[in-house]
Coordinates of C-alpha atoms in Angstrom, one line a residue:
F11 CA 5.2 -43.1 -32.5
R12 CA 4.7 -45.4 -35.5
A13 CA 7.6 -47.8 -36.3
K14 CA 7.2 -47.1 -40.1
D15 CA 7.7 -43.4 -39.4
W16 CA 11.0 -44.1 -37.6
V17 CA 12.1 -46.3 -40.5
Q18 CA 11.5 -43.3 -42.9
Y19 CA 13.3 -40.9 -40.5
E20 CA 16.3 -43.2 -40.5
A21 CA 16.2 -43.5 -44.3
V22 CA 16.1 -39.7 -44.8
N23 CA 19.0 -39.2 -42.4
K24 CA 21.1 -41.8 -44.2
K25 CA 20.3 -40.2 -47.6
F26 CA 21.5 -36.8 -46.3
A27 CA 24.6 -38.4 -44.8
D28 CA 25.5 -40.0 -48.1
A29 CA 25.1 -36.5 -49.8
V30 CA 27.2 -34.7 -47.1
L31 CA 30.0 -37.4 -47.2
E32 CA 30.2 -37.1 -50.9
E33 CA 30.5 -33.3 -50.6
L34 CA 33.3 -33.7 -48.0
E35 CA 35.4 -36.0 -50.2
G36 CA 38.9 -34.7 -50.7
T37 CA 38.6 -32.1 -47.9
Q38 CA 40.8 -32.5 -44.9
E39 CA 39.2 -31.7 -41.5
P40 CA 36.0 -30.4 -43.0
C41 CA 33.2 -28.6 -41.1
A42 CA 29.6 -29.6 -41.2
L43 CA 26.8 -27.5 -39.5
I44 CA 23.6 -29.4 -39.2
Q45 CA 20.3 -27.7 -38.5
D46 CA 17.4 -28.9 -36.4
Y47 CA 15.4 -31.9 -35.3
H48 CA 15.0 -33.3 -38.9
F49 CA 18.6 -34.6 -38.7
A50 CA 19.2 -36.0 -35.2
L51 CA 21.0 -39.0 -36.6
L52 CA 23.2 -37.1 -39.1
P53 CA 26.1 -36.2 -36.7
G54 CA 26.7 -39.8 -35.8
L55 CA 26.5 -41.0 -39.4
I56 CA 29.0 -38.4 -40.6
K57 CA 31.4 -38.9 -37.7
A58 CA 31.4 -42.7 -38.2
K59 CA 32.8 -42.2 -41.7
R60 CA 34.7 -39.0 -41.2
P61 CA 36.1 -38.8 -37.7
D62 CA 38.3 -35.9 -38.8
A63 CA 35.2 -33.8 -39.6
R64 CA 34.2 -30.9 -37.3
V65 CA 30.5 -31.4 -36.7
A66 CA 27.9 -29.2 -35.0
I67 CA 24.2 -29.5 -34.7
F68 CA 21.9 -26.6 -33.8
W69 CA 18.5 -27.5 -32.3
H70 CA 15.9 -24.8 -33.1
I71 CA 13.1 -26.1 -30.9
P72 CA 12.9 -26.5 -27.1
W73 CA 14.5 -29.6 -25.6
P74 CA 12.0 -31.1 -23.1
N75 CA 12.8 -32.4 -19.6
A76 CA 14.1 -36.0 -19.3
E77 CA 10.7 -37.4 -18.2
S78 CA 8.9 -35.9 -21.3
F79 CA 11.6 -37.1 -23.7
G80 CA 11.4 -40.5 -22.0
I81 CA 8.1 -41.3 -23.9
C82 CA 10.0 -41.5 -27.2
P83 CA 10.7 -45.2 -28.2
W84 CA 13.8 -44.2 -30.1
Q85 CA 15.4 -41.9 -27.5
K86 CA 18.7 -43.8 -27.3
E87 CA 19.1 -43.7 -31.1
I88 CA 18.3 -40.0 -31.2
L89 CA 20.7 -39.1 -28.5
D90 CA 23.5 -41.4 -29.9
G91 CA 23.1 -39.7 -33.2
M92 CA 23.3 -36.2 -31.8
L93 CA 26.3 -37.0 -29.6
G94 CA 28.3 -37.7 -32.8
A95 CA 28.5 -33.9 -33.0
D96 CA 31.4 -31.9 -31.4
I97 CA 29.0 -29.1 -30.6
I98 CA 25.4 -29.4 -29.7
G99 CA 23.7 -26.0 -29.7
F100 CA 20.4 -24.8 -28.2
H101 CA 18.8 -21.4 -27.8
T102 CA 19.0 -21.2 -24.0
Q103 CA 21.0 -22.7 -21.1
F104 CA 17.7 -24.1 -19.8
H105 CA 17.4 -26.3 -22.9
C106 CA 21.1 -27.3 -22.5
N107 CA 20.3 -28.4 -18.9
N108 CA 17.4 -30.5 -20.1
F109 CA 19.5 -32.2 -22.8
I110 CA 22.3 -33.0 -20.4
E111 CA 19.9 -34.4 -17.8
T112 CA 18.2 -36.5 -20.5
V113 CA 21.6 -38.0 -21.6
D114 CA 22.4 -38.7 -18.0
R115 CA 19.2 -40.6 -17.5
V116 CA 19.2 -42.5 -20.8
L117 CA 22.8 -43.3 -21.9
E118 CA 25.9 -44.6 -20.2
S119 CA 28.3 -41.7 -20.5
R120 CA 30.6 -39.4 -18.6
I121 CA 29.2 -36.0 -18.0
D122 CA 31.2 -32.9 -16.9
Y123 CA 28.7 -30.5 -15.5
E124 CA 31.3 -27.8 -15.0
H125 CA 32.2 -27.6 -18.7
F126 CA 28.9 -29.0 -20.0
T127 CA 30.4 -31.8 -21.9
V128 CA 29.3 -35.4 -22.6
N129 CA 31.9 -38.1 -23.2
R130 CA 30.6 -41.2 -24.8
E131 CA 32.7 -43.9 -26.4
N132 CA 35.8 -41.7 -26.3
H133 CA 34.1 -38.8 -28.1
T134 CA 33.4 -35.5 -26.4
S135 CA 30.4 -33.3 -27.2
W136 CA 30.1 -29.8 -25.9
V137 CA 26.6 -28.6 -25.1
K138 CA 26.2 -24.8 -25.4
P139 CA 23.6 -22.1 -25.7
F140 CA 23.6 -20.0 -28.9
P141 CA 20.6 -17.7 -28.9
I142 CA 19.6 -17.1 -32.5
S143 CA 18.7 -13.6 -33.7
I144 CA 18.0 -11.5 -36.7
D145 CA 19.9 -9.2 -39.0
F146 CA 19.5 -6.0 -37.0
V147 CA 19.6 -3.1 -39.5
G148 CA 18.4 -0.3 -37.3
S149 CA 16.6 2.4 -39.2
A150 CA 18.1 1.5 -42.6
N151 CA 15.0 -0.2 -43.9
S152 CA 12.4 1.9 -42.1
K153 CA 11.0 3.7 -45.1
N154 CA 8.0 1.7 -46.3
A155 CA 5.2 2.6 -48.6
V156 CA 2.9 2.6 -45.6
N157 CA 5.0 3.7 -42.8
G158 CA 3.0 2.6 -39.8
N159 CA -0.2 4.5 -40.5
K160 CA -2.6 2.9 -38.0
E161 CA -5.8 4.6 -39.3
L162 CA -5.1 3.6 -42.9
L163 CA -4.2 0.0 -42.0
L164 CA -7.5 -0.5 -40.1
K165 CA -9.6 1.5 -42.6
N166 CA -8.6 -0.9 -45.3
H167 CA -10.7 -3.5 -43.3
G168 CA -13.5 -1.2 -42.4
I169 CA -12.4 -0.6 -38.9
Q170 CA -11.8 2.6 -36.9
A171 CA -9.9 2.3 -33.6
Q172 CA -7.7 4.6 -31.4
F173 CA -5.5 1.7 -30.3
M174 CA -4.1 -1.2 -32.2
A175 CA -2.0 -4.3 -31.3
V176 CA -0.5 -6.9 -33.5
G177 CA 0.4 -10.6 -33.4
V178 CA 2.3 -12.4 -36.2
D179 CA 2.3 -16.2 -36.2
R180 CA 2.0 -19.4 -38.0
L181 CA -1.4 -20.8 -37.2
D182 CA 0.0 -23.4 -35.0
Y183 CA -1.3 -24.7 -31.6
T184 CA 2.1 -23.9 -29.9
K185 CA 1.7 -20.2 -30.5
G186 CA -1.0 -19.5 -27.9
I187 CA -3.4 -17.8 -30.3
L188 CA -6.6 -19.0 -28.7
E189 CA -5.3 -18.0 -25.3
R190 CA -4.4 -14.6 -26.8
F191 CA -7.9 -14.0 -28.1
R192 CA -9.4 -14.9 -24.7
S193 CA -7.0 -12.4 -23.1
V194 CA -8.3 -9.7 -25.4
E195 CA -11.8 -10.7 -24.5
H196 CA -11.0 -10.5 -20.8
F197 CA -9.3 -7.2 -21.2
L198 CA -12.4 -5.7 -22.8
E199 CA -14.6 -7.2 -20.1
S200 CA -12.5 -5.7 -17.4
N201 CA -12.0 -2.4 -19.2
P202 CA -15.2 -1.5 -21.0
S203 CA -13.9 2.0 -21.8
Y204 CA -11.7 0.4 -24.5
I205 CA -14.7 -1.2 -26.3
G206 CA -14.9 0.5 -29.7
K207 CA -11.3 1.9 -29.3
F208 CA -9.0 -1.1 -29.3
T209 CA -8.4 -3.7 -32.0
F210 CA -6.1 -6.6 -32.0
V211 CA -4.8 -7.6 -35.5
E212 CA -3.6 -11.2 -35.9
L213 CA -1.5 -11.8 -39.1
G214 CA -1.8 -15.6 -39.2
A215 CA -0.1 -17.7 -41.8
P216 CA -1.7 -21.1 -42.5
S217 CA 0.6 -23.9 -41.5
R218 CA 0.8 -27.6 -42.4
T219 CA -2.6 -27.5 -44.1
A220 CA -2.3 -31.2 -45.2
I221 CA -2.5 -32.3 -41.6
P222 CA -6.1 -32.7 -40.3
R223 CA -5.3 -31.5 -36.7
Y224 CA -3.9 -28.2 -38.1
V225 CA -7.0 -27.7 -40.3
E226 CA -9.2 -28.3 -37.2
F227 CA -7.1 -25.8 -35.2
V228 CA -7.5 -23.1 -37.8
S229 CA -11.2 -23.7 -37.7
E230 CA -11.1 -23.2 -33.8
I231 CA -9.2 -19.9 -34.2
E232 CA -11.8 -18.6 -36.7
K233 CA -14.7 -19.6 -34.5
E234 CA -13.2 -18.0 -31.4
S235 CA -12.5 -14.8 -33.3
L236 CA -16.0 -14.8 -34.6
R237 CA -17.5 -15.4 -31.2
I238 CA -15.6 -12.6 -29.5
N239 CA -16.3 -10.2 -32.4
E240 CA -20.0 -11.0 -32.3
R241 CA -20.0 -10.3 -28.5
F242 CA -18.5 -6.8 -28.7
K243 CA -19.0 -5.8 -32.3
A244 CA -20.1 -2.2 -33.0
K245 CA -20.4 -0.1 -36.2
N246 CA -17.1 0.3 -38.0
W247 CA -15.2 -1.6 -35.2
Q248 CA -14.4 -5.1 -34.0
P249 CA -12.0 -6.3 -31.3
I250 CA -10.2 -8.9 -33.4
L251 CA -9.1 -8.7 -37.0
L252 CA -7.9 -12.1 -38.2
L253 CA -6.0 -11.8 -41.5
K254 CA -5.4 -15.4 -42.5
K255 CA -2.8 -15.6 -45.2
H256 CA 0.9 -15.6 -45.8
H257 CA 2.2 -12.0 -45.3
S258 CA 5.4 -10.8 -46.8
H259 CA 8.0 -9.0 -44.6
K260 CA 7.0 -5.8 -46.5
E261 CA 3.3 -6.3 -45.6
I262 CA 4.1 -7.0 -41.9
Q263 CA 6.4 -4.0 -41.3
P264 CA 3.7 -1.3 -41.3
F265 CA 1.8 -3.2 -38.6
Y266 CA 4.9 -3.5 -36.5
K267 CA 5.5 0.2 -36.8
A268 CA 1.9 1.3 -36.2
A269 CA 1.0 -1.0 -33.3
D270 CA 0.8 0.2 -29.7
F271 CA 2.1 -3.1 -28.7
C272 CA 3.0 -6.6 -30.0
L273 CA 1.6 -9.8 -28.4
V274 CA 3.8 -12.9 -28.5
T275 CA 2.1 -15.5 -26.4
S276 CA 3.7 -18.8 -27.4
L277 CA 3.0 -21.8 -25.2
H278 CA 6.5 -23.2 -26.1
D279 CA 9.1 -21.7 -28.4
G280 CA 12.8 -22.2 -28.8
M281 CA 13.4 -18.5 -29.5
N282 CA 10.6 -16.7 -31.4
L283 CA 12.0 -14.2 -33.8
V284 CA 8.7 -12.2 -34.2
A285 CA 9.5 -10.6 -30.8
K286 CA 12.9 -9.5 -32.1
E287 CA 11.5 -8.4 -35.5
F288 CA 9.0 -6.1 -33.7
V289 CA 11.7 -4.5 -31.6
M290 CA 13.9 -4.0 -34.7
A291 CA 11.0 -2.3 -36.5
R292 CA 10.5 0.2 -33.7
D293 CA 13.2 2.7 -34.6
D294 CA 11.1 5.4 -33.1
E295 CA 11.8 3.6 -29.8
T296 CA 8.2 3.5 -28.8
G297 CA 5.7 0.6 -28.5
V298 CA 5.6 -2.3 -26.0
L299 CA 6.4 -6.0 -26.3
I300 CA 4.2 -8.4 -24.4
L301 CA 6.2 -11.7 -24.3
S302 CA 5.5 -15.2 -23.1
K303 CA 7.9 -16.5 -20.5
F304 CA 8.0 -19.8 -22.4
T305 CA 10.0 -18.3 -25.3
G306 CA 13.7 -18.3 -25.5
A307 CA 13.5 -14.6 -26.4
S308 CA 12.2 -13.8 -22.9
R309 CA 15.7 -14.6 -21.5
E310 CA 17.1 -11.7 -23.6
L311 CA 14.3 -9.2 -24.0
T312 CA 13.8 -8.7 -20.3
D313 CA 12.4 -5.2 -20.8
S314 CA 9.3 -6.6 -22.4
L315 CA 6.2 -7.3 -20.3
I316 CA 6.7 -11.0 -19.6
V317 CA 3.6 -13.1 -19.0
N318 CA 2.3 -16.7 -18.5
P319 CA 0.2 -17.1 -21.7
Y320 CA -2.0 -19.7 -20.0
D321 CA -3.0 -17.0 -17.5
V322 CA -5.7 -15.0 -19.4
V323 CA -6.1 -12.5 -16.5
E324 CA -2.3 -11.8 -16.3
T325 CA -2.1 -11.2 -20.0
A326 CA -5.2 -9.0 -20.0
E327 CA -3.5 -6.9 -17.2
A328 CA -0.3 -6.7 -19.4
I329 CA -2.5 -5.3 -22.2
K330 CA -3.8 -2.7 -19.9
T331 CA -0.3 -1.8 -18.7
A332 CA 1.0 -1.6 -22.3
L333 CA -1.8 0.8 -23.4
A334 CA -1.3 3.0 -20.3
M335 CA 2.5 3.0 -20.3
P336 CA 4.0 6.5 -20.5
V337 CA 6.1 7.3 -23.6
N338 CA 9.3 7.9 -21.7
E339 CA 9.0 4.4 -20.1
Q340 CA 8.3 2.9 -23.5
K341 CA 11.4 4.5 -24.9
E342 CA 13.6 3.3 -22.0
R343 CA 12.4 -0.3 -22.4
M344 CA 12.6 -0.3 -26.2
K345 CA 16.0 1.3 -26.4
S346 CA 17.4 -1.3 -24.0
M347 CA 15.9 -4.2 -26.0
R348 CA 17.2 -2.7 -29.3
E349 CA 20.7 -2.5 -27.8
V350 CA 20.5 -6.2 -27.0
L351 CA 19.6 -7.0 -30.6
K352 CA 22.3 -4.8 -32.0
E353 CA 24.9 -6.6 -29.9
R354 CA 23.5 -10.1 -30.4
N355 CA 22.5 -10.3 -34.0
I356 CA 22.4 -13.2 -36.4
Y357 CA 26.1 -12.8 -37.4
K358 CA 27.2 -13.1 -33.8
W359 CA 25.1 -16.3 -33.5
A360 CA 26.8 -17.7 -36.5
S361 CA 30.3 -16.5 -35.5
D362 CA 29.9 -17.9 -31.9
L363 CA 28.7 -21.3 -33.2
V364 CA 31.4 -21.8 -35.8
G365 CA 34.0 -20.3 -33.6
A366 CA 33.1 -22.7 -30.8
L367 CA 33.3 -25.6 -33.2
A368 CA 36.8 -24.6 -34.2
Q369 CA 37.9 -24.0 -30.6
V370 CA 36.7 -27.4 -29.5
R371 CA 38.8 -29.1 -32.1
L372 CA 41.8 -27.1 -31.1
I373 CA 41.4 -27.9 -27.5
R374 CA 41.1 -31.6 -28.3
A375 CA 44.1 -31.6 -30.5
Q376 CA 46.4 -30.2 -27.7

């Protein structure tokens, strides 16, 4: 928490506010939708100059509990800026609860817990969950050059395996990749019959490579992968295949389609769309999703195998369950999750958010 960083954050928000206000000139009762933690001050800056503007901010990352947020030196300024919005959106009700409790602890305001509103200085902000999603296209884009051929995908890397799982992540410490690798290791320890038969493929995209801590973390991932592979490695097989590069959607799809299951073990995630992309890709309605309970997606995709990613033993057990799951149970679970995604797609997210913003203004005008 360096003061000079906060000065820059304020400057960037003011610069964007100037640009937005210029864009809004001449428009009566305009709408502004602000995205994410980069612009916490922006709602207040816009509202101060254009009180007639309809303003929403959607927060893509988890909101911590009040005690955790309390370490931030500029918590009052951040909250005041956000409360300039008419709608403050999060992925889950749990994050809404944390936000309201934080406001209650930090600022003088009137909070209505029944309607989840905060009134501060005669302005009301509605705090609501809007779980973000994907453009669910069903089987429309299912025809790929490599349509989920497990043998071919692994053969390209000199590996032969009967079973394959996949993980798709930015190489970021919040994604639980080290814990995931250790769960694979524990699974093979506990179930030696799968040695030589099961390979976990991690499609890892380098992230924030200019930051030393991220560079160190990628090195940790590589070392852990190497250690586990050296421990179990056999001819034409290894337990972990780490593919460290940016993969296009077209490159990822065949892995989604061919995998016996997908591992999403984030330690903390607002939503996690990888889980939803995997479910969308499985138009054959087979495959299993193993999902961290610390993702927003776990609140919707309840037919996944939900785990505590810090618990290596529990995750290893989920791997065993996924590989042994009968096809009819896979289909029941996957069909249910696909129905959820069809109903709650990205267009519903946008419609609900913009619709709620319009509704709040109408309610206030009455």
